Short mmCIF file of C-alpha atoms in Angstrom, two decimals:
data_model
loop_
_atom_site.label_atom_id
_atom_site.label_comp_id
_atom_site.label_asym_id
_atom_site.label_seq_id
_atom_site.Cartn_x
_atom_site.Cartn_y
_atom_site.Cartn_z
CA MET L 1 -50.27 6.98 55.18
CA LYS L 2 -53.29 4.92 54.13
CA GLN L 3 -54.43 7.93 52.10
CA LEU L 4 -51.38 7.39 49.91
CA THR L 5 -52.61 3.89 48.97
CA TYR L 6 -55.84 5.38 47.57
CA TYR L 7 -53.85 7.78 45.39
CA PHE L 8 -51.50 4.98 44.33
CA ALA L 9 -54.50 2.83 43.33
CA ALA L 10 -55.95 5.65 41.20
CA VAL L 11 -52.61 6.44 39.54
CA THR L 12 -51.97 2.74 38.78
CA ALA L 13 -55.47 2.23 37.31
CA PHE L 14 -55.21 5.20 34.96
CA ALA L 15 -51.61 4.46 34.01
CA ILE L 16 -52.72 0.96 32.93
CA TRP L 17 -55.57 2.41 30.86
CA GLY L 18 -53.15 4.85 29.25
CA THR L 19 -51.43 1.92 27.52
CA PHE L 20 -54.72 0.36 26.34
CA SER L 21 -53.94 1.10 22.69
CA LEU L 22 -51.01 -1.35 22.82
CA VAL L 23 -53.41 -4.32 23.06
CA LEU L 24 -56.43 -2.75 21.33
CA LYS L 25 -54.79 -1.52 18.12
CA PRO L 26 -53.69 -5.07 17.08
CA LEU L 27 -57.43 -5.90 16.99
CA HIS L 28 -58.31 -3.08 14.56
CA GLY L 29 -59.32 -5.66 11.95
CA TYR L 30 -62.24 -6.76 14.11
CA SER L 31 -65.41 -4.74 14.60
CA SER L 32 -65.80 -2.60 17.71
CA LEU L 33 -68.91 -4.55 18.70
CA ASP L 34 -67.14 -7.91 18.47
CA ILE L 35 -64.33 -6.67 20.73
CA LEU L 36 -66.91 -5.30 23.16
CA PHE L 37 -69.01 -8.50 23.15
CA TYR L 38 -66.10 -10.85 23.87
CA ARG L 39 -64.52 -8.47 26.38
CA VAL L 40 -67.66 -8.09 28.48
CA PHE L 41 -68.73 -11.75 28.27
CA SER L 42 -65.23 -12.88 29.25
CA CYS L 43 -65.14 -10.49 32.23
CA ALA L 44 -68.59 -11.65 33.36
CA VAL L 45 -67.56 -15.33 33.29
CA ILE L 46 -64.21 -14.77 35.06
CA MET L 47 -65.64 -12.61 37.85
CA SER L 48 -68.73 -14.77 38.38
CA LEU L 49 -66.59 -17.90 38.72
CA ILE L 50 -64.35 -16.18 41.27
CA SER L 51 -67.38 -14.97 43.24
CA ALA L 52 -69.05 -18.38 43.18
CA VAL L 53 -65.96 -20.43 44.07
CA PHE L 54 -63.78 -18.20 46.26
CA ARG L 55 -66.08 -15.52 47.67
CA LYS L 56 -69.15 -17.40 48.89
CA LYS L 57 -68.95 -15.93 52.39
CA LYS L 58 -68.66 -12.36 51.10
CA LEU L 59 -71.54 -12.99 48.70
CA LYS L 60 -73.79 -14.18 51.53
CA GLU L 61 -72.84 -11.21 53.74
CA ASN L 62 -73.73 -8.74 51.00
CA LEU L 63 -77.03 -10.50 50.23
CA ASP L 64 -77.92 -10.23 53.94
CA ILE L 65 -77.08 -6.51 53.90
CA PHE L 66 -79.23 -5.99 50.80
CA SER L 67 -82.15 -7.95 52.33
CA SER L 68 -82.00 -5.84 55.50
CA LEU L 69 -82.46 -2.58 53.59
CA PRO L 70 -85.89 -0.90 53.43
CA LYS L 71 -87.82 -1.54 50.22
CA LYS L 72 -87.21 1.98 48.86
CA ALA L 73 -83.45 1.70 49.52
CA ARG L 74 -83.34 -1.68 47.73
CA GLN L 75 -85.12 -0.20 44.70
CA GLN L 76 -82.76 2.77 44.64
CA ASN L 77 -79.75 0.45 44.86
CA ILE L 78 -81.02 -1.68 41.98
CA GLY L 79 -81.64 1.43 39.86
CA LEU L 80 -78.21 2.82 40.73
CA ASN L 81 -76.42 -0.35 39.62
CA MET L 82 -78.48 -0.73 36.46
CA LEU L 83 -77.67 2.85 35.42
CA SER L 84 -74.00 2.24 36.28
CA SER L 85 -73.97 -0.76 33.94
CA VAL L 86 -75.56 1.22 31.10
CA LEU L 87 -72.98 4.01 31.47
CA LEU L 88 -70.09 1.53 31.64
CA THR L 89 -71.30 -0.32 28.55
CA GLY L 90 -71.73 2.94 26.63
CA ASN L 91 -68.27 4.08 27.67
CA TRP L 92 -66.62 0.86 26.55
CA PHE L 93 -68.32 0.80 23.14
CA SER L 94 -67.69 4.47 22.37
CA PHE L 95 -64.03 4.16 23.46
CA ILE L 96 -63.35 1.10 21.29
CA TYR L 97 -65.16 2.61 18.27
CA VAL L 98 -63.34 5.95 18.47
CA MET L 99 -59.91 4.36 19.04
CA ASN L 100 -60.15 1.93 16.13
CA HIS L 101 -62.14 4.09 13.66
CA ILE L 102 -61.42 7.75 14.52
CA SER L 103 -58.03 8.17 16.25
CA VAL L 104 -56.05 7.28 19.37
CA ARG L 105 -55.73 11.02 19.98
CA ALA L 106 -59.52 11.43 20.21
CA THR L 107 -59.75 8.79 22.95
CA SER L 108 -56.98 10.50 24.87
CA VAL L 109 -58.88 13.81 24.69
CA ALA L 110 -61.97 12.03 26.07
CA TYR L 111 -60.22 11.39 29.36
CA LEU L 112 -59.09 15.00 29.48
CA VAL L 113 -62.69 16.17 29.22
CA CYS L 114 -63.84 13.55 31.74
CA PRO L 115 -62.09 15.05 34.81
CA ILE L 116 -63.70 18.43 34.16
CA ILE L 117 -67.15 16.86 33.84
CA THR L 118 -66.51 14.68 36.91
CA THR L 119 -65.41 17.65 39.03
CA ILE L 120 -68.40 19.77 38.03
CA LEU L 121 -70.85 16.87 38.62
CA ALA L 122 -69.22 16.15 41.99
CA PHE L 123 -69.65 19.79 42.96
CA LEU L 124 -73.29 19.94 41.81
CA ILE L 125 -74.51 16.46 42.86
CA LEU L 126 -72.22 15.32 45.68
CA ARG L 127 -71.60 18.83 47.07
CA GLU L 128 -67.85 18.22 47.15
CA LYS L 129 -65.93 21.32 48.22
CA LEU L 130 -63.17 22.67 46.00
CA THR L 131 -60.50 25.20 46.87
CA ARG L 132 -59.71 28.20 44.68
CA LEU L 133 -56.53 26.46 43.60
CA GLN L 134 -58.55 23.41 42.50
CA TRP L 135 -60.99 25.60 40.54
CA LEU L 136 -57.94 27.16 38.88
CA SER L 137 -56.87 23.63 37.95
CA VAL L 138 -60.29 22.97 36.41
CA ALA L 139 -60.00 26.21 34.44
CA LEU L 140 -56.54 25.20 33.19
CA SER L 141 -57.93 21.81 32.09
CA GLY L 142 -60.76 23.61 30.32
CA LEU L 143 -58.27 25.84 28.52
CA GLY L 144 -56.35 22.77 27.38
CA CYS L 145 -59.55 21.18 26.04
CA ILE L 146 -60.49 24.39 24.21
CA LEU L 147 -57.09 24.40 22.51
CA LEU L 148 -57.61 20.76 21.48
CA SER L 149 -61.13 21.44 20.15
CA TYR L 150 -59.69 24.33 18.09
CA SER L 151 -57.39 21.79 16.50
CA ASN L 152 -60.18 19.29 15.72
CA LEU L 153 -63.83 19.93 16.68
CA MET L 154 -65.09 16.43 15.71
CA ASP L 155 -62.51 14.80 17.97
CA MET L 156 -63.84 16.94 20.82
CA LEU L 157 -67.45 15.85 20.16
CA TYR L 158 -66.49 12.16 20.21
CA SER L 159 -64.31 12.75 23.25
CA SER L 160 -67.13 14.46 25.16
CA LEU L 161 -69.40 11.45 24.63
CA ILE L 162 -66.79 9.06 26.04
CA GLY L 163 -65.90 11.42 28.87
CA PHE L 164 -69.46 12.06 30.01
CA SER L 165 -70.32 8.35 30.22
CA TYR L 166 -67.34 7.60 32.47
CA ALA L 167 -67.79 10.75 34.56
CA GLY L 168 -71.36 9.65 35.28
CA TYR L 169 -70.10 6.20 36.27
CA LEU L 170 -67.53 7.68 38.68
CA ILE L 171 -70.14 9.89 40.36
CA LEU L 172 -72.50 6.94 40.85
CA GLN L 173 -69.74 4.83 42.41
CA SER L 174 -69.00 7.58 44.92
CA ILE L 175 -72.56 7.02 46.17
CA ASN L 176 -72.45 3.23 45.82
CA LYS L 177 -70.12 2.40 48.76
CA ARG L 178 -72.25 0.10 50.89
CA PHE L 179 -71.32 -3.23 49.30
CA ASP L 180 -68.17 -5.22 48.49
CA LYS L 181 -66.25 -3.63 45.60
CA PHE L 182 -65.55 -6.87 43.74
CA LEU L 183 -69.19 -7.92 43.98
CA ILE L 184 -70.42 -4.51 42.80
CA LEU L 185 -68.14 -4.63 39.77
CA ASN L 186 -69.22 -8.23 39.12
CA ILE L 187 -72.87 -7.11 39.09
CA HIS L 188 -72.12 -4.21 36.74
CA ILE L 189 -70.33 -6.46 34.27
CA VAL L 190 -73.00 -9.20 34.41
CA LEU L 191 -75.71 -6.58 33.80
CA SER L 192 -73.61 -5.17 30.97
CA SER L 193 -73.37 -8.62 29.40
CA LEU L 194 -77.16 -9.01 29.68
CA ILE L 195 -77.62 -5.64 27.94
CA LEU L 196 -75.37 -6.79 25.10
CA LEU L 197 -76.59 -10.40 24.83
CA PRO L 198 -79.75 -9.70 22.71
CA PHE L 199 -77.61 -7.83 20.17
CA PHE L 200 -74.97 -10.56 19.84
CA PRO L 201 -76.75 -12.86 17.30
CA SER L 202 -77.57 -10.00 14.92
CA TYR L 203 -74.56 -7.70 15.25
CA SER L 204 -71.62 -10.02 15.88
CA GLY L 205 -69.39 -11.09 13.02
CA ALA L 206 -68.10 -14.55 12.23
CA ILE L 207 -66.61 -16.38 15.22
CA PRO L 208 -62.92 -15.34 15.32
CA ALA L 209 -60.52 -18.13 14.43
CA GLU L 210 -57.24 -16.46 15.39
CA PHE L 211 -55.67 -17.43 18.72
CA LYS L 212 -54.29 -13.87 18.93
CA PHE L 213 -57.85 -12.50 19.21
CA TYR L 214 -58.74 -14.63 22.24
CA MET L 215 -55.36 -14.06 23.90
CA LEU L 216 -55.67 -10.27 23.61
CA ILE L 217 -59.32 -10.33 24.71
CA GLU L 218 -58.32 -12.14 27.92
CA VAL L 219 -55.53 -9.61 28.53
CA ILE L 220 -58.06 -6.81 28.01
CA ALA L 221 -60.61 -8.53 30.26
CA VAL L 222 -58.24 -9.00 33.19
CA MET L 223 -55.52 -6.33 32.94
CA TYR L 224 -57.51 -3.54 31.24
CA THR L 225 -60.94 -4.08 32.74
CA ILE L 226 -61.16 -6.00 36.03
CA VAL L 227 -57.89 -4.87 37.65
CA PRO L 228 -58.09 -1.11 36.90
CA LEU L 229 -61.82 -0.91 37.68
CA LEU L 230 -61.26 -2.56 41.06
CA LEU L 231 -58.39 -0.16 41.75
CA ASN L 232 -60.67 2.69 40.73
CA LEU L 233 -63.45 1.60 43.09
CA TYR L 234 -60.91 1.21 45.89
CA ALA L 235 -59.58 4.73 45.29
CA LEU L 236 -63.13 6.14 45.39
CA SER L 237 -63.63 4.60 48.83
CA GLY L 238 -60.86 6.78 50.25
CA ILE L 239 -60.63 9.99 48.20
CA SER L 240 -63.22 12.22 46.54
CA SER L 241 -64.51 11.59 43.02
CA SER L 242 -63.20 15.00 41.90
CA LYS L 243 -59.65 14.01 42.94
CA VAL L 244 -59.95 10.61 41.25
CA GLY L 245 -61.32 12.38 38.19
CA MET L 246 -58.39 14.78 38.02
CA ILE L 247 -55.85 11.96 38.46
CA LEU L 248 -57.58 10.36 35.46
CA ASN L 249 -55.64 12.84 33.29
CA ILE L 250 -52.66 10.48 33.59
CA ASN L 251 -54.50 8.12 31.22
CA PRO L 252 -54.77 10.50 28.21
CA ILE L 253 -51.31 11.95 28.74
CA ILE L 254 -49.81 8.45 28.35
CA ALA L 255 -52.14 7.75 25.40
CA PHE L 256 -51.10 11.05 23.79
CA ILE L 257 -47.41 10.14 24.10
CA LEU L 258 -48.10 6.73 22.53
CA ALA L 259 -50.10 8.36 19.70
CA GLY L 260 -47.08 10.41 18.72
CA THR L 261 -44.23 8.00 19.45
CA VAL L 262 -45.68 4.57 18.64
CA TYR L 263 -48.49 5.25 16.13
CA ARG L 264 -46.88 8.28 14.50
CA GLU L 265 -50.08 10.31 14.54
CA GLU L 266 -49.45 13.93 13.61
CA LEU L 267 -49.21 16.12 16.72
CA SER L 268 -49.36 19.89 16.40
CA TRP L 269 -47.71 22.43 18.70
CA ILE L 270 -51.21 23.41 19.91
CA GLN L 271 -51.86 19.84 21.07
CA ILE L 272 -48.50 19.63 22.82
CA LEU L 273 -49.19 22.97 24.56
CA ALA L 274 -52.70 21.80 25.55
CA TYR L 275 -51.44 18.57 27.10
CA SER L 276 -48.70 20.44 28.93
CA ILE L 277 -51.31 22.79 30.43
CA ILE L 278 -53.46 19.85 31.49
CA PHE L 279 -50.49 18.07 33.07
CA LEU L 280 -49.83 21.27 35.03
CA ALA L 281 -53.51 21.28 36.05
CA VAL L 282 -53.16 17.79 37.59
CA ILE L 283 -50.22 18.96 39.70
CA VAL L 284 -52.04 22.13 40.77
CA PHE L 285 -55.23 20.24 41.69
CA ASN L 286 -53.32 17.80 43.92
CA ALA L 287 -50.67 20.27 45.13
CA LYS L 288 -51.81 20.17 48.76
CA GLU L 289 -51.72 16.35 48.89
CA LEU L 290 -48.38 16.18 47.04
CA LEU L 291 -46.79 18.55 49.56
CA PHE L 292 -48.35 16.62 52.44
CA PHE L 293 -47.03 13.26 51.22
CA ARG L 294 -43.63 14.81 50.51
CA GLY L 295 -43.48 16.08 54.10
CA LYS L 296 -44.51 12.69 55.47
CA LEU L 297 -41.87 10.86 53.41
CA THR L 298 -39.19 13.36 54.44
CA LYS L 299 -40.11 12.95 58.11
CA LEU L 300 -40.10 9.15 57.75
CA LYS L 301 -36.64 9.26 56.13
CA GLN L 302 -35.32 11.50 58.92
CA ASN L 303 -36.62 9.08 61.55
CA GLN L 304 -34.93 6.17 59.80
CA ASP L 305 -31.64 8.10 59.63
CA CYS L 306 -31.84 8.76 63.37
CA ILE L 307 -32.27 5.04 64.04
#
């Protein structure tokens, strides 16, 4: 049943991200770059302190592993993590900008496009095998995205940019399994903060004075960055990137519901139909696993009844 924990981790991570607008929208008065700067810097400080104080042994073990690698493997690993940081930084900035200056709906579409891109990249780069039923699921997701692009082409363009950056990150993390997950994420966020640091003096606004800003930034740093990303990396260690990518659809479905119910954004029947098709695609893609887990749980319940 350990396989179930990987699925649970992925579902939990994307369900958390689906509610991101609840803490991000109250910061709409601040620039996207300011939110990004403080979010990343805060994450880097929190994770680095934890690594330095509580994870010294794990840090030493991973440094020994890295030192034992051949020179070419070390260079490849450095390049892999640097590219991961660039993609993660780009994803964060584009997501915050689109949510606060375009629409919540556009960000939800981004994570509908992302699973399709992730699945195709996993097939082409990682050589992950897909069943005919799973390809049907990808086709259904594609149909849903086409319907959404018919409704608003510009939303689809913004969404594709966000989706591609995170799909690339997911694929790279499927390769990057050799080291401790917390440490890997720590490195990505520290590198991300170093990428952003030169831009901070010129592009940041006045230092925020509201307590609400810092409180929400810390919530975003811990609950909407560190926790879900760690859950995501854990899920990738046990199930394929294409499956994690398809489960990602939970994120935009929740965001779509919030867009209509909480933020009162206009939702057309085409959009509702498109999201319904994509939700069906998630079930179809994971049908085999859902039936397997259902059988396991039924068997477990029967055994308990016998006792």
